[in-house]
JSON list of C-alpha atoms in Angstrom, two decimals:
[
{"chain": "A", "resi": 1, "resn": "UNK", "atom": "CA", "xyz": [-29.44, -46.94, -15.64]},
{"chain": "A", "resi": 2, "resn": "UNK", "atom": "CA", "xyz": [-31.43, -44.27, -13.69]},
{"chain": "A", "resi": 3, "resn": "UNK", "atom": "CA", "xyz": [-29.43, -41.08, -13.50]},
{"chain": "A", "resi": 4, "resn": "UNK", "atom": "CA", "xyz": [-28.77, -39.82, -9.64]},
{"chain": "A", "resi": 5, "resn": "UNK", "atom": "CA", "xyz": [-28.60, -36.44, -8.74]},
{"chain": "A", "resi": 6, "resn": "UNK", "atom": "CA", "xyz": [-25.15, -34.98, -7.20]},
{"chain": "A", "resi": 7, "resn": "UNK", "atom": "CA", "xyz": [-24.48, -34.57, -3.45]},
{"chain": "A", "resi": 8, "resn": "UNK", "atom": "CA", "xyz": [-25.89, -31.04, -2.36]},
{"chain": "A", "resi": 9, "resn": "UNK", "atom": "CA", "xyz": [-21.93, -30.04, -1.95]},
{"chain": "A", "resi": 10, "resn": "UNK", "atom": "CA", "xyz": [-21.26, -30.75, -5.49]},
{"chain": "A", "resi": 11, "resn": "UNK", "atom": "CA", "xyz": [-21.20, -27.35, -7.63]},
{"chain": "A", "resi": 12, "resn": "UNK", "atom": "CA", "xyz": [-23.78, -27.56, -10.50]},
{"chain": "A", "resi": 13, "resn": "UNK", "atom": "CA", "xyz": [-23.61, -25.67, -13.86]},
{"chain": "A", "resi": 14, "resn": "UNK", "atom": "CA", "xyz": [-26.33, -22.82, -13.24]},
{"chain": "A", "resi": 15, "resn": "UNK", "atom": "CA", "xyz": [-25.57, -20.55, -16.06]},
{"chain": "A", "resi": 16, "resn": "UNK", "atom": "CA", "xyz": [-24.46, -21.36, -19.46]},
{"chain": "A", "resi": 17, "resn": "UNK", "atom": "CA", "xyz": [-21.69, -19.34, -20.72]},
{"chain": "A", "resi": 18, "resn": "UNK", "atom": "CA", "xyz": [-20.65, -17.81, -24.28]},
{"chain": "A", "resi": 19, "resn": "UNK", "atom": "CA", "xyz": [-17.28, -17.73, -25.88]},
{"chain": "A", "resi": 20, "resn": "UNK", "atom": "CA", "xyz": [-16.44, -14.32, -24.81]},
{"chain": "A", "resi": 21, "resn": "UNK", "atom": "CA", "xyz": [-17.54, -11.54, -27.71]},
{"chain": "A", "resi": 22, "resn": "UNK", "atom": "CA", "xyz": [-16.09, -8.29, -28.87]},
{"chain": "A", "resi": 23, "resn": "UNK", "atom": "CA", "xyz": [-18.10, -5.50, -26.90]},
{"chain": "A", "resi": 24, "resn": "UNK", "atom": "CA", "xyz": [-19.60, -2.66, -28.99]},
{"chain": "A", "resi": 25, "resn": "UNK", "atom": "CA", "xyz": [-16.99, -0.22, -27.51]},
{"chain": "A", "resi": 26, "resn": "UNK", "atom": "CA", "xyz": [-14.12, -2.43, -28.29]},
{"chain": "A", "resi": 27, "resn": "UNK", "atom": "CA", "xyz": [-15.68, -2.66, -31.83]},
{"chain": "A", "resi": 28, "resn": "UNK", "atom": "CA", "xyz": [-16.63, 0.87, -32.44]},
{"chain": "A", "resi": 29, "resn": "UNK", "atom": "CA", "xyz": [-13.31, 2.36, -31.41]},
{"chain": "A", "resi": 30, "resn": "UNK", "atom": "CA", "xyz": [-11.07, 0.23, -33.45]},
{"chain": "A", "resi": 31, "resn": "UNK", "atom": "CA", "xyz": [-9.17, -0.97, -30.79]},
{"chain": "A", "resi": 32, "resn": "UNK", "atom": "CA", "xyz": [-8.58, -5.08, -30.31]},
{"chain": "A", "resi": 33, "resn": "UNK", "atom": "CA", "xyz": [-9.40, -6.86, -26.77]},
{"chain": "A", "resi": 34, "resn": "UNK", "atom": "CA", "xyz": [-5.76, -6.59, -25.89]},
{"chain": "A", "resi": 35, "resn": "UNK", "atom": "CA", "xyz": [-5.17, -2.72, -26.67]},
{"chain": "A", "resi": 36, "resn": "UNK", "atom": "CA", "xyz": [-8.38, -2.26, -24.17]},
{"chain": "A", "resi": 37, "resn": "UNK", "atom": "CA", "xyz": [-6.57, -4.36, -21.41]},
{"chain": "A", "resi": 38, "resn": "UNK", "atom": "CA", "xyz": [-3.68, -2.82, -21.48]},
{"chain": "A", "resi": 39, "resn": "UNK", "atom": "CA", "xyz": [-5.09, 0.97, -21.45]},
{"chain": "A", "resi": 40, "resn": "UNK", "atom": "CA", "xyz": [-7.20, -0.27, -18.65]},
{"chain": "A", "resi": 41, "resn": "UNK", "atom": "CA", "xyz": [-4.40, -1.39, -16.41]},
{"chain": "A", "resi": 42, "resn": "UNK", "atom": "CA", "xyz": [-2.22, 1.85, -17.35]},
{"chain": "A", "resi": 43, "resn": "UNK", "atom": "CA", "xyz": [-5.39, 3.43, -15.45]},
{"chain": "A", "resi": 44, "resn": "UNK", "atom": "CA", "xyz": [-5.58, 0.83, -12.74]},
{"chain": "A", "resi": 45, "resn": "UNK", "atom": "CA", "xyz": [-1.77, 1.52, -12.19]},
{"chain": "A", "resi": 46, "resn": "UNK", "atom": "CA", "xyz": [-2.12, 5.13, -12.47]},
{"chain": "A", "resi": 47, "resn": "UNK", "atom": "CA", "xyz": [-4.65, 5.37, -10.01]},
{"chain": "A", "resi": 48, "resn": "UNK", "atom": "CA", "xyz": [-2.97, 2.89, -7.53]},
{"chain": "A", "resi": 49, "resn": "UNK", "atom": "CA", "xyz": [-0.12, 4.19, -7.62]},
{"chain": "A", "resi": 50, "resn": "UNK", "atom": "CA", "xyz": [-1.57, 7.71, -6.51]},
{"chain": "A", "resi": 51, "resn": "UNK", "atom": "CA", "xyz": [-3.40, 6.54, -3.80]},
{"chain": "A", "resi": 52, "resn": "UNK", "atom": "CA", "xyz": [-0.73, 4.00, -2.52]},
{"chain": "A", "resi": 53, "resn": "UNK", "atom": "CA", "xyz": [2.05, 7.22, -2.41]},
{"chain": "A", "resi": 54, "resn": "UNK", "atom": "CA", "xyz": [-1.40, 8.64, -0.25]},
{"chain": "A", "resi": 55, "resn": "UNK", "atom": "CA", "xyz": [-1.57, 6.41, 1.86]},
{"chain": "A", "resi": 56, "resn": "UNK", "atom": "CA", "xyz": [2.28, 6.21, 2.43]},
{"chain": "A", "resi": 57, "resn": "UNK", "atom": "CA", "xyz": [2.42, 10.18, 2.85]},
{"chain": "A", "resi": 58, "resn": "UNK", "atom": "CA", "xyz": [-0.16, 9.29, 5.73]},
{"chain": "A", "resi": 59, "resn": "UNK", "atom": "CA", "xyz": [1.08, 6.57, 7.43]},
{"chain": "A", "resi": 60, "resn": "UNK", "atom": "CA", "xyz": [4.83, 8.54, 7.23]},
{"chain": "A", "resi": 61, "resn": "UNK", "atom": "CA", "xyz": [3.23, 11.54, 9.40]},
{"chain": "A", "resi": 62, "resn": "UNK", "atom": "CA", "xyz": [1.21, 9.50, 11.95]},
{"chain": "A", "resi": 63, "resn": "UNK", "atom": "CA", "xyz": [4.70, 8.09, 12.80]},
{"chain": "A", "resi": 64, "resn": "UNK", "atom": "CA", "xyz": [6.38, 11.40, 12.43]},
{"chain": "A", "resi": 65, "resn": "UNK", "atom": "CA", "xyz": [3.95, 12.60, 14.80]},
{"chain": "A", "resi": 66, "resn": "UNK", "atom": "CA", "xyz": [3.80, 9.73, 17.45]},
{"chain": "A", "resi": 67, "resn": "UNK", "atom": "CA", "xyz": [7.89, 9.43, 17.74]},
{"chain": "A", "resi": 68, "resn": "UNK", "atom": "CA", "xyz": [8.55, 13.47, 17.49]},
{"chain": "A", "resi": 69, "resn": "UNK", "atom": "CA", "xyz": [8.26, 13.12, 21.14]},
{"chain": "A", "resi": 70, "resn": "UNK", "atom": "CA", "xyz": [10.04, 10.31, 22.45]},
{"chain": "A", "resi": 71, "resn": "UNK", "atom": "CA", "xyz": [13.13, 11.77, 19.64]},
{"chain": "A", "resi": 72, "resn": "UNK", "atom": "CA", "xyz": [12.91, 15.44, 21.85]},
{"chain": "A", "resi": 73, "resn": "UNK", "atom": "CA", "xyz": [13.27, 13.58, 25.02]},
{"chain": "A", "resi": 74, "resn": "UNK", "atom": "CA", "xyz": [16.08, 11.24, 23.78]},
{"chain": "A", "resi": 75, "resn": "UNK", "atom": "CA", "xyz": [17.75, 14.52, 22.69]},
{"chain": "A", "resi": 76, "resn": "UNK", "atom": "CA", "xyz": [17.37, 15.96, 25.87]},
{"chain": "A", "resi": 77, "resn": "UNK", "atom": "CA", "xyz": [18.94, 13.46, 28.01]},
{"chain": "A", "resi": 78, "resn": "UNK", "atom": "CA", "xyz": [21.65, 13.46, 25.41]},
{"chain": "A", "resi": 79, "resn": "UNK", "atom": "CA", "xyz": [22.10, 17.62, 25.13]},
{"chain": "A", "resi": 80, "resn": "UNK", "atom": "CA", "xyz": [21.89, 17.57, 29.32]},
{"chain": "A", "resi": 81, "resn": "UNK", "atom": "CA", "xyz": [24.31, 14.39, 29.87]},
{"chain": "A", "resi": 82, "resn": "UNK", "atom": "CA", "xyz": [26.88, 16.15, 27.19]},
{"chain": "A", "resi": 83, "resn": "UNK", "atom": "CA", "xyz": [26.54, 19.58, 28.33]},
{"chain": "A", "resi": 84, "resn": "UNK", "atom": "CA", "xyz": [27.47, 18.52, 32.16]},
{"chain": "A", "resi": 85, "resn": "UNK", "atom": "CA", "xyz": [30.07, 15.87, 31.22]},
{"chain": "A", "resi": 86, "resn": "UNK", "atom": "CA", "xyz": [31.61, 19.37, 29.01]},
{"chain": "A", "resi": 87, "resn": "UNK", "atom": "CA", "xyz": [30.96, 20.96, 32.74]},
{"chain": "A", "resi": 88, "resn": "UNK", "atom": "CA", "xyz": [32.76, 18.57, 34.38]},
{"chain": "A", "resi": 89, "resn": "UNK", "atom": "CA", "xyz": [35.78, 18.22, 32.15]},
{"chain": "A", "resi": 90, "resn": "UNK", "atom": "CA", "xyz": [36.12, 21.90, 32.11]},
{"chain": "A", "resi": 91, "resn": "UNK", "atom": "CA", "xyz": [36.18, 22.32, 35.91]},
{"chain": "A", "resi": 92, "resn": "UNK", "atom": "CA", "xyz": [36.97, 19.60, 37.09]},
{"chain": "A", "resi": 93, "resn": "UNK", "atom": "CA", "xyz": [40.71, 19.48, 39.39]},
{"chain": "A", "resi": 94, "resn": "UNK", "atom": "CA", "xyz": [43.67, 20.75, 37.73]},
{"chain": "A", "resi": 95, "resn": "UNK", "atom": "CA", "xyz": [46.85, 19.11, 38.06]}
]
């Protein structure tokens, strides 16, 4: 039986791979494969964490700063409409 070759949108093996071995690190420090995950993510999730409240602090004063004026003008109308109904209600006819 001749032997065909795979359809060019096939994946093919290019690189043989080796049962995954203790690094020299890992091995030097006394610490086990697991023990080197787990400090790893602590630092992943340290440093995440720091620059995800960043970016929150950020994006919290871009708003701040884009609605501080619409809030003033909305206050405004308010502090104006309340003022002259207060007007009104004060002088207005008196039985």
């Amino acid at each position: 039986m001749a032997q065909r070759s795979p359809p060019r949108f096939v994946p093919t093996l290019t690189e043989v791979v080796s049962p995954q071995v203790e690094t020299r690190a890992t091995a030097a420090s006394g610490l086990s494969q697991e023990q080197v995950i787990q400090r790893v993510m602590q630092r992943i999730d340290i440093a995440l964490e720091r620059k995800l409240r960043e970016a929150i602090a950020q994006t919290v004063l871009e708003q701040t700063r884009s609605i501080a004026p619409v809030l003033r003008e909305e206050i405004e109308a308010v502090v104006r409409e309340t003022v002259a109904q207060a007007f009104l209600d004060e002088l207005g006819p008196t039985p």
